[in-house]
mmCIF file of C-alpha atoms and ligand atoms in Angstrom:
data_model
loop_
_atom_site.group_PDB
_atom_site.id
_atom_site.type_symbol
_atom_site.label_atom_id
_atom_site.label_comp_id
_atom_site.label_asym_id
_atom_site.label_seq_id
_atom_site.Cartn_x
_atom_site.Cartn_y
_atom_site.Cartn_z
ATOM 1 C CA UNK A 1 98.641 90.329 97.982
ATOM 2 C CA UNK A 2 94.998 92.020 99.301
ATOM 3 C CA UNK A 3 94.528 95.900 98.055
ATOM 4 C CA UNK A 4 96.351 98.350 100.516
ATOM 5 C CA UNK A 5 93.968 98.582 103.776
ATOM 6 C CA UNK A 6 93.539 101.818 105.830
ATOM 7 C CA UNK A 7 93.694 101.034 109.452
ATOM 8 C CA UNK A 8 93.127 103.110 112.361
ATOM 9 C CA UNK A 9 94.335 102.525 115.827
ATOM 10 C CA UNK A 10 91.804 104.902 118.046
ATOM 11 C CA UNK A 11 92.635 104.957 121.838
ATOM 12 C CA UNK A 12 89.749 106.038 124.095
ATOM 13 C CA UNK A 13 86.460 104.939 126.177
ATOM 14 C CA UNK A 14 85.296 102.597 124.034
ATOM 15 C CA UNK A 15 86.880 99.642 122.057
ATOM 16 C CA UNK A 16 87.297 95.589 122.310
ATOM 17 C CA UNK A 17 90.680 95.864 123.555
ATOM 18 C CA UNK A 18 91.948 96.763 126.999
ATOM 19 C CA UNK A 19 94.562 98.762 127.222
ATOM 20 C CA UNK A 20 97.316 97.068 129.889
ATOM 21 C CA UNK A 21 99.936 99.318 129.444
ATOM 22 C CA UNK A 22 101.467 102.092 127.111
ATOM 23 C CA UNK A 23 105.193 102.552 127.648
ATOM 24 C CA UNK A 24 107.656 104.909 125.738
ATOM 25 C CA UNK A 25 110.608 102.675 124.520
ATOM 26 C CA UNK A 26 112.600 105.486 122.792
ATOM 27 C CA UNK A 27 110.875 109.055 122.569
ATOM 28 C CA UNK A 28 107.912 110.600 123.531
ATOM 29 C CA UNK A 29 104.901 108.330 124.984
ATOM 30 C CA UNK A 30 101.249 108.369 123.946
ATOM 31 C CA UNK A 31 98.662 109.670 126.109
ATOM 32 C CA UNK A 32 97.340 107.114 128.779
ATOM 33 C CA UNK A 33 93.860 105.712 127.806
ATOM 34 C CA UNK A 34 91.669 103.183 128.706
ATOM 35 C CA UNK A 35 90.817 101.353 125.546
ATOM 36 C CA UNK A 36 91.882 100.544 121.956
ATOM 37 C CA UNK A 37 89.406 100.160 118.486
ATOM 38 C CA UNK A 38 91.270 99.007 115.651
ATOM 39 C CA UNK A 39 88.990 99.825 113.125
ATOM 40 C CA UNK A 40 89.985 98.846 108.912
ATOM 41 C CA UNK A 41 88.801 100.764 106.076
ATOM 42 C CA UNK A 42 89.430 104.458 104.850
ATOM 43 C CA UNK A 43 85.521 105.262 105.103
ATOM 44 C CA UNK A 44 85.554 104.990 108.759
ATOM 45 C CA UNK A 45 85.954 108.052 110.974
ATOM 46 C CA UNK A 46 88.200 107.997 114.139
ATOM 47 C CA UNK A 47 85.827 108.069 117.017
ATOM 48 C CA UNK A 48 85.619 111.981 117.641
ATOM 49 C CA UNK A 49 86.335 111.751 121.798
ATOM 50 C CA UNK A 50 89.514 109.445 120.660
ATOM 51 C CA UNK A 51 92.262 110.449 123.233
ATOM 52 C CA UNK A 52 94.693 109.630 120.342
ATOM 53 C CA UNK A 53 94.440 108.254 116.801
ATOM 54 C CA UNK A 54 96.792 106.843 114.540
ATOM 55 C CA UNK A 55 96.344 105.598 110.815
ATOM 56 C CA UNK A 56 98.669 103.394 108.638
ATOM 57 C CA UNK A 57 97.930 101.401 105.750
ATOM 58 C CA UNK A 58 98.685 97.865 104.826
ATOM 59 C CA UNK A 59 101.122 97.613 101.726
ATOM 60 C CA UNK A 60 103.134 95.289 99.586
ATOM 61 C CA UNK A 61 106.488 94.017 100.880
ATOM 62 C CA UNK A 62 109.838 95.986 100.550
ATOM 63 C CA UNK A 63 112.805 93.174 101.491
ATOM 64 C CA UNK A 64 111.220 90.387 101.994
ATOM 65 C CA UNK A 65 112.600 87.654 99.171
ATOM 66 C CA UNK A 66 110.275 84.582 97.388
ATOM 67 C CA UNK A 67 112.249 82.064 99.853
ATOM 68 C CA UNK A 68 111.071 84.020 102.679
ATOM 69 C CA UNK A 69 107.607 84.774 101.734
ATOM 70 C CA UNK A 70 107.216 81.469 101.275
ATOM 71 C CA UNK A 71 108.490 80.124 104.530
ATOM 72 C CA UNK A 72 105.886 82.412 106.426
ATOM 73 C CA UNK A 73 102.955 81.857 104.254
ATOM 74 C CA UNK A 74 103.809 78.400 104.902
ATOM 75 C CA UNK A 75 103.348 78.962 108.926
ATOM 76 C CA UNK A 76 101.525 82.268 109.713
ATOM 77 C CA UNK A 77 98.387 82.797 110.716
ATOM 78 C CA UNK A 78 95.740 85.537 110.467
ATOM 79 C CA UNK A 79 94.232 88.130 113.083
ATOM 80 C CA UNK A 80 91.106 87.621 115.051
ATOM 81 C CA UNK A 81 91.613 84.079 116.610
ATOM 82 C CA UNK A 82 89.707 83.243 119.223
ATOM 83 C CA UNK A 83 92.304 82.299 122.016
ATOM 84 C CA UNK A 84 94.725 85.334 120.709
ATOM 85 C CA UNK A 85 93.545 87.565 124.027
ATOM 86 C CA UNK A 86 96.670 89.411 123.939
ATOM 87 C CA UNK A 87 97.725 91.915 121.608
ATOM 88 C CA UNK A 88 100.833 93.915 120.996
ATOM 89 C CA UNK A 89 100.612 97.500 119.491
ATOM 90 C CA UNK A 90 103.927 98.861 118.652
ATOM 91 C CA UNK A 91 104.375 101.927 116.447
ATOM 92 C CA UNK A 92 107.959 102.895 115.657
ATOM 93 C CA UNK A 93 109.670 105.498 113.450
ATOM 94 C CA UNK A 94 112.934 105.259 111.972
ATOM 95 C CA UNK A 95 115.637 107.846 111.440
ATOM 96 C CA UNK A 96 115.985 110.023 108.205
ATOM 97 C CA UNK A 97 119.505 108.569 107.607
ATOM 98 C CA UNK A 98 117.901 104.997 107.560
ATOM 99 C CA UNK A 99 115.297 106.581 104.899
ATOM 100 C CA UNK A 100 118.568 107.800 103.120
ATOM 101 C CA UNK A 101 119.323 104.560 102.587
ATOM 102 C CA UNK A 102 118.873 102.809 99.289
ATOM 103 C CA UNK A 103 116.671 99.751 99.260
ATOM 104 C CA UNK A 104 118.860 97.153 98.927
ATOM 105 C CA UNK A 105 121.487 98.771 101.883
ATOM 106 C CA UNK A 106 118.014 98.958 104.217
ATOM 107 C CA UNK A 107 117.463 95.375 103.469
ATOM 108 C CA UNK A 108 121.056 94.243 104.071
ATOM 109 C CA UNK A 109 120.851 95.964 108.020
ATOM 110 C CA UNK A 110 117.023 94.281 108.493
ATOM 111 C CA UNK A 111 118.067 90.707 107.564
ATOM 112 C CA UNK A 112 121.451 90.084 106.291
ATOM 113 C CA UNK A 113 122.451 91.792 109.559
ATOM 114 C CA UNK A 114 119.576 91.719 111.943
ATOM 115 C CA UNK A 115 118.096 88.284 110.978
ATOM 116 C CA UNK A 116 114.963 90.066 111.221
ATOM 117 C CA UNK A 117 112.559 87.704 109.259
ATOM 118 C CA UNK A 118 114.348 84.791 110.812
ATOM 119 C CA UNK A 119 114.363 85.437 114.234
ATOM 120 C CA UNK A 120 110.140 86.120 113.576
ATOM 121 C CA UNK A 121 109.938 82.977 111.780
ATOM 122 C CA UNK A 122 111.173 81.769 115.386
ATOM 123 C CA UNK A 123 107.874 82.884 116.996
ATOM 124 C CA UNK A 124 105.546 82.010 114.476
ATOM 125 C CA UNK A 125 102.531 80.463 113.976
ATOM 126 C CA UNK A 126 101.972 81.430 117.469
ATOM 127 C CA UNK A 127 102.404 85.390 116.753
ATOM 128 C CA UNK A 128 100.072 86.449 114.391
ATOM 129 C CA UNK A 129 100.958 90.165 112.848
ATOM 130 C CA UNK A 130 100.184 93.262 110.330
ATOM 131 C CA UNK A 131 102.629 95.475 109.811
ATOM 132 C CA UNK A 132 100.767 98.874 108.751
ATOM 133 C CA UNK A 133 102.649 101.856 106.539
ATOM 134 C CA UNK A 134 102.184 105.787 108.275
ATOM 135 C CA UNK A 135 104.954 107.600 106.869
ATOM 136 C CA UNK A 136 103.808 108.117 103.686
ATOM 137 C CA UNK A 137 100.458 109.683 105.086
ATOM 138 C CA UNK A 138 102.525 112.121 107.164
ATOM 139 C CA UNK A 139 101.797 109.924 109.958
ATOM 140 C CA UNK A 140 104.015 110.477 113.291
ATOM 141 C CA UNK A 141 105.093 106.765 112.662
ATOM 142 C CA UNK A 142 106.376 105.332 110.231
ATOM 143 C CA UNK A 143 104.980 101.777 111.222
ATOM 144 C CA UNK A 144 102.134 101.086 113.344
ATOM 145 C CA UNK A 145 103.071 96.684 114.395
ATOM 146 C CA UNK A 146 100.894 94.838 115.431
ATOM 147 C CA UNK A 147 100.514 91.127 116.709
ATOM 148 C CA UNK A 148 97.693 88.999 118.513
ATOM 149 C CA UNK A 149 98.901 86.107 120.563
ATOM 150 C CA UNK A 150 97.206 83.586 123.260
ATOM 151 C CA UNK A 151 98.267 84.234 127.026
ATOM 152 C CA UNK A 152 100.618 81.124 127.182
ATOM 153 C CA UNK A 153 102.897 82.362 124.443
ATOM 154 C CA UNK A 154 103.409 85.814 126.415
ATOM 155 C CA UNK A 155 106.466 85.169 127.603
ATOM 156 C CA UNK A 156 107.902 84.225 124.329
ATOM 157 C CA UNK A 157 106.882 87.315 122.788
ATOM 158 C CA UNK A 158 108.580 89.383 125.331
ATOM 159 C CA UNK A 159 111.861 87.678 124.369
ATOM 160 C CA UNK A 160 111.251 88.291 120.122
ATOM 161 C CA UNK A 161 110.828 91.802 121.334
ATOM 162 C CA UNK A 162 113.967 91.743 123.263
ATOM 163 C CA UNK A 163 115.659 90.203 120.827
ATOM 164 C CA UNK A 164 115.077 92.451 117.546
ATOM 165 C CA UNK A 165 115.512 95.439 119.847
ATOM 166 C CA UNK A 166 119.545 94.334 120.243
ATOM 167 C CA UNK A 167 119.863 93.991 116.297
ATOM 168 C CA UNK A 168 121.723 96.815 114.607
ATOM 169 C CA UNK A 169 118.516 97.676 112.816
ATOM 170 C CA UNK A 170 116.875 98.947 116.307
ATOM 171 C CA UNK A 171 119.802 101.358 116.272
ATOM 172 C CA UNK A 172 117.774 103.178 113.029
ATOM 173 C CA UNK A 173 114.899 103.290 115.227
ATOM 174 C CA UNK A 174 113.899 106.803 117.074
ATOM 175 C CA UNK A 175 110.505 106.776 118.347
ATOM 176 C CA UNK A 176 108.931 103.277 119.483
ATOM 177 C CA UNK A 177 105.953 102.923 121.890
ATOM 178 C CA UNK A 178 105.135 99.188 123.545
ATOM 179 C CA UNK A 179 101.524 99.216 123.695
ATOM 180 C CA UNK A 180 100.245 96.268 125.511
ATOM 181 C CA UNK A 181 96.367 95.076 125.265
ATOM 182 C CA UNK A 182 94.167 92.238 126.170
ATOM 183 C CA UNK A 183 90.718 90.731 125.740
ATOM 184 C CA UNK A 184 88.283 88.503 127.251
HETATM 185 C C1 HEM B 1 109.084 94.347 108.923
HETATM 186 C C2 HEM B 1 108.445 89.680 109.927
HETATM 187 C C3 HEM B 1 108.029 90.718 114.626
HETATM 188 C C4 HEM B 1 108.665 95.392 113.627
HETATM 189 C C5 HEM B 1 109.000 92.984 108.799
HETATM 190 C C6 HEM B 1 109.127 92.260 107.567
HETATM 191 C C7 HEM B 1 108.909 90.951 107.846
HETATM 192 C C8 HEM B 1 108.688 90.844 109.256
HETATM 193 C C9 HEM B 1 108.888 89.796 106.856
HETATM 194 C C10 HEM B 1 109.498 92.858 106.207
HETATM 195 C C11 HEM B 1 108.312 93.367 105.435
HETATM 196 C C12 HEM B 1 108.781 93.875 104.081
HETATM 197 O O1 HEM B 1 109.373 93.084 103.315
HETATM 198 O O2 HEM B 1 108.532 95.057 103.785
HETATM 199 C C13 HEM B 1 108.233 89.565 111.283
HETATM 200 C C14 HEM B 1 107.852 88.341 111.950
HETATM 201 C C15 HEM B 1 107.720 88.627 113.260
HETATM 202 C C16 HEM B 1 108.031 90.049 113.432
HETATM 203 C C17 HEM B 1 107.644 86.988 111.284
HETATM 204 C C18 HEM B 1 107.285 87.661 114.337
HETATM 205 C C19 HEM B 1 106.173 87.846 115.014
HETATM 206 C C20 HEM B 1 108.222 92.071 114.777
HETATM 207 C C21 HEM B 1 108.175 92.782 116.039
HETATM 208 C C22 HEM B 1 108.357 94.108 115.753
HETATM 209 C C23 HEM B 1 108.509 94.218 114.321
HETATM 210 C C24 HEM B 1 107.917 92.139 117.405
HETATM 211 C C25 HEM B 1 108.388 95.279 116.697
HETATM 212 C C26 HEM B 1 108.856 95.217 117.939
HETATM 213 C C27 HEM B 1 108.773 95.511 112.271
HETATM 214 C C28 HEM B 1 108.934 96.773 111.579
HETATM 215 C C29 HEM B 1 109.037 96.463 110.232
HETATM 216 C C30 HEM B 1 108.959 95.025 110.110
HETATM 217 C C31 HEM B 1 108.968 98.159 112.205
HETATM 218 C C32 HEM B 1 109.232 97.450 109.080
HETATM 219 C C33 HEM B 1 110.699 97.578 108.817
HETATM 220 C C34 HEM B 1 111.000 98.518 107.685
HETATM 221 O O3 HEM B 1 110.327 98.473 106.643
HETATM 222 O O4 HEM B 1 111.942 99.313 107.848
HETATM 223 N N1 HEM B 1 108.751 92.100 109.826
HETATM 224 N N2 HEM B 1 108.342 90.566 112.198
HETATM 225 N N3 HEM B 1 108.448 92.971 113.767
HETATM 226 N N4 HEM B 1 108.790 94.489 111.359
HETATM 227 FE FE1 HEM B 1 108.671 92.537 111.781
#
């Protein structure tokens, strides 16, 4: 595993990514913008005209077993390709009775349950993804997803989102914001 990486999402002016469309799946929205800077490491301030910024860091996994590890190191693949012109930034926070949970009760609902992992595995190595950590900087989200894929496999990501949102872990979700981007 790399060292935990601090990541900030800043919406604004400026930024490589266009932002396509920002859409409040359950709760509040996030302020309209125009563009989105992803920008990695702690040292690095938010742009100060940033119409909204939000910072999660990279961690270890919680539930995911050697088996599965395994099968997506086997098939993922990492950010920044150059035909991935489409980008998915979805931050989602959970409910305190899914925090009240105890680990292996959380992981039973995400993949027992929800076939989480393998319904990604389903999508990959054509999805590439980070999943970034907020709640334990007091962040408004307790997960800040996010996933870079090429134009053609579009339509398959809508249906992976479609899909883990009918899974009984969705049902601990109470915030979640589709933020939808592209590049040239
Ligand atoms: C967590 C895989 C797509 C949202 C995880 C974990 C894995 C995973 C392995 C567990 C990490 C751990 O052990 O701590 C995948 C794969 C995907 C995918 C292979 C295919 C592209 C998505 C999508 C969303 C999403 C599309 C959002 C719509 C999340 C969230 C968590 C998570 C919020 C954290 C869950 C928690 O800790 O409670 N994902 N995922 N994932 N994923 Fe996915």
């Amino acid at each position: 595993m790399p060292p935990p990486l601090s990541v900030t999402f800043a919406a604004g002016a400026a930024g490589p990514w266009r932002i396509e469309r920002i859409e409040a799946v359950l709760g509040e929205a996030l302020p309209a913008a125009a563009r989105l800077t992803m920008q990695e490491g702690a040292s690095v301030p938010a742009p100060p005209d940033a119409v909204w910024a939000l910072r999660g860091t990279t961690s270890n996994p919680r539930y995911t077993t050697r088996a599965e590890l395994d099968a997506l190191a086997a098939v993922q693949q990492g950010l920044g390709r150059r035909q991935a012109t489409r980008a998915a930034l979805i931050p989602i926070r959970k409910t305190e009775a899914w925090w009240a949970l105890a680990q292996d009760e959380r992981r039973a609902i995400l993949e027992e349950s929800s076939h989480h992992i393998a319904i990604g595995l389903d999508y990959l190595p054509a999805v590439a993804r980070r999943l970034h950590h907020g709640r334990e900087l007091g962040e408004p989200f307790d997960f800040l997803t996010w996933f870079e894929y090429a134009p053609e496999d579009a339509e398959a990501f809508e249906v992976l989102v479609r899909r883990l949102r009918a899974t009984e872990e969705w049902r601990h979700v109470t915030r979640e914001v589709d933020i939808r981007l592209s590049r040239d």
